GROMACS .gro file of C-alpha atoms in nm:
model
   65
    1UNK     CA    1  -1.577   1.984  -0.928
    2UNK     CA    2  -1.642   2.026  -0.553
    3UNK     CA    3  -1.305   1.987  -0.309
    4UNK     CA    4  -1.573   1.663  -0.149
    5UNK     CA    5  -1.616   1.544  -0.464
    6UNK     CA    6  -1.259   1.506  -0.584
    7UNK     CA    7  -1.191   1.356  -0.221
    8UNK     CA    8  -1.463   1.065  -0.251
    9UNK     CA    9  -1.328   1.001  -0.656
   10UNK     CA   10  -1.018   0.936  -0.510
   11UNK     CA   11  -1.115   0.700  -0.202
   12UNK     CA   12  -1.230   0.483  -0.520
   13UNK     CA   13  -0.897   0.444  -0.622
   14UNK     CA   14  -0.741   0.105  -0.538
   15UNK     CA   15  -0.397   0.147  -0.313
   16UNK     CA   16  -0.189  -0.103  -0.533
   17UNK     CA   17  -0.257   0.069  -0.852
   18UNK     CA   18  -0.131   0.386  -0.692
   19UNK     CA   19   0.195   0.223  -0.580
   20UNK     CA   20   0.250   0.072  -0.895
   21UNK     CA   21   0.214   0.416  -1.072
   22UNK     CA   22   0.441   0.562  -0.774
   23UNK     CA   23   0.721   0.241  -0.930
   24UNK     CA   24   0.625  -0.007  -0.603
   25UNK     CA   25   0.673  -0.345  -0.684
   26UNK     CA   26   0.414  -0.503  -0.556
   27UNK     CA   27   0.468  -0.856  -0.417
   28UNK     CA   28   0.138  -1.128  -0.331
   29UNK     CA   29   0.169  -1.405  -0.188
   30UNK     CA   30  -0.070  -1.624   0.039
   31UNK     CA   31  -0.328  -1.348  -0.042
   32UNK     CA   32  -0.143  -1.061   0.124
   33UNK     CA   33  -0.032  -0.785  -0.091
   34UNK     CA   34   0.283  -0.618   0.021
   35UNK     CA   35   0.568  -0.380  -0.071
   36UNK     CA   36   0.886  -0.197   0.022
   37UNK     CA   37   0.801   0.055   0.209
   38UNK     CA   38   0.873   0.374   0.041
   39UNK     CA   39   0.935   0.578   0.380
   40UNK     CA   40   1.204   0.352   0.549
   41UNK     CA   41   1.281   0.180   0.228
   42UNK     CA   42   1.358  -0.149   0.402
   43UNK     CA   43   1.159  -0.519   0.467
   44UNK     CA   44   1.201  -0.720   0.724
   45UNK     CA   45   1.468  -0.935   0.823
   46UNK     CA   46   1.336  -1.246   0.670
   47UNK     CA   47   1.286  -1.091   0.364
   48UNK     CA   48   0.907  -0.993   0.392
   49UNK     CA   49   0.789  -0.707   0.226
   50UNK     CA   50   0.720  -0.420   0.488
   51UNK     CA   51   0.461  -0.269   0.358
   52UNK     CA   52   0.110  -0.411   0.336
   53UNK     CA   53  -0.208  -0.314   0.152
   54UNK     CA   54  -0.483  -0.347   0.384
   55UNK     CA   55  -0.871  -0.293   0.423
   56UNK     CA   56  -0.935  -0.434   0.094
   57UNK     CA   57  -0.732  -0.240  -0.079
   58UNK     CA   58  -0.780   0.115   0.068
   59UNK     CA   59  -0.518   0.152   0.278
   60UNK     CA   60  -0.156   0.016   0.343
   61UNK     CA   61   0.060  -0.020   0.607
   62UNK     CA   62   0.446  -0.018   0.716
   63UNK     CA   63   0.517  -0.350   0.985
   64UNK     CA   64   0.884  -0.197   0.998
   65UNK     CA   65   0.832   0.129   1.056
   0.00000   0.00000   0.00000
């Protein structure tokens, strides 16, 4: 297995089943995945998670931090 071939296996990997192996709870509601963020460990002040899984599930995002 080529180092580009692991890389583009792994891209196929959805981000919320890696969170949820990482022990991220992850929260959906409206349609909009979301999450503690593990970095600043905090959501926002209404309660919202801070983290968000974005482009369709490939990536995620921290709104706090």
């Amino acid at each position: 297995m080529t180092a580009a071939s692991w890389f583009d296996d792994a891209k196929q990997v959805p981000v919320a089943e890696i969170a949820v192996n990482f022990g991220l709870d992850i929260r959906t509601k409206y349609g909009t995945s979301g999450f503690t963020c593990p970095l600043c460990n905090q959501d926002h002040s209404d309660g919202r998670p801070s983290g968000r899984i974005v482009h369709r599930g490939k990536g995620w995002r921290c709104w706090r931090c």
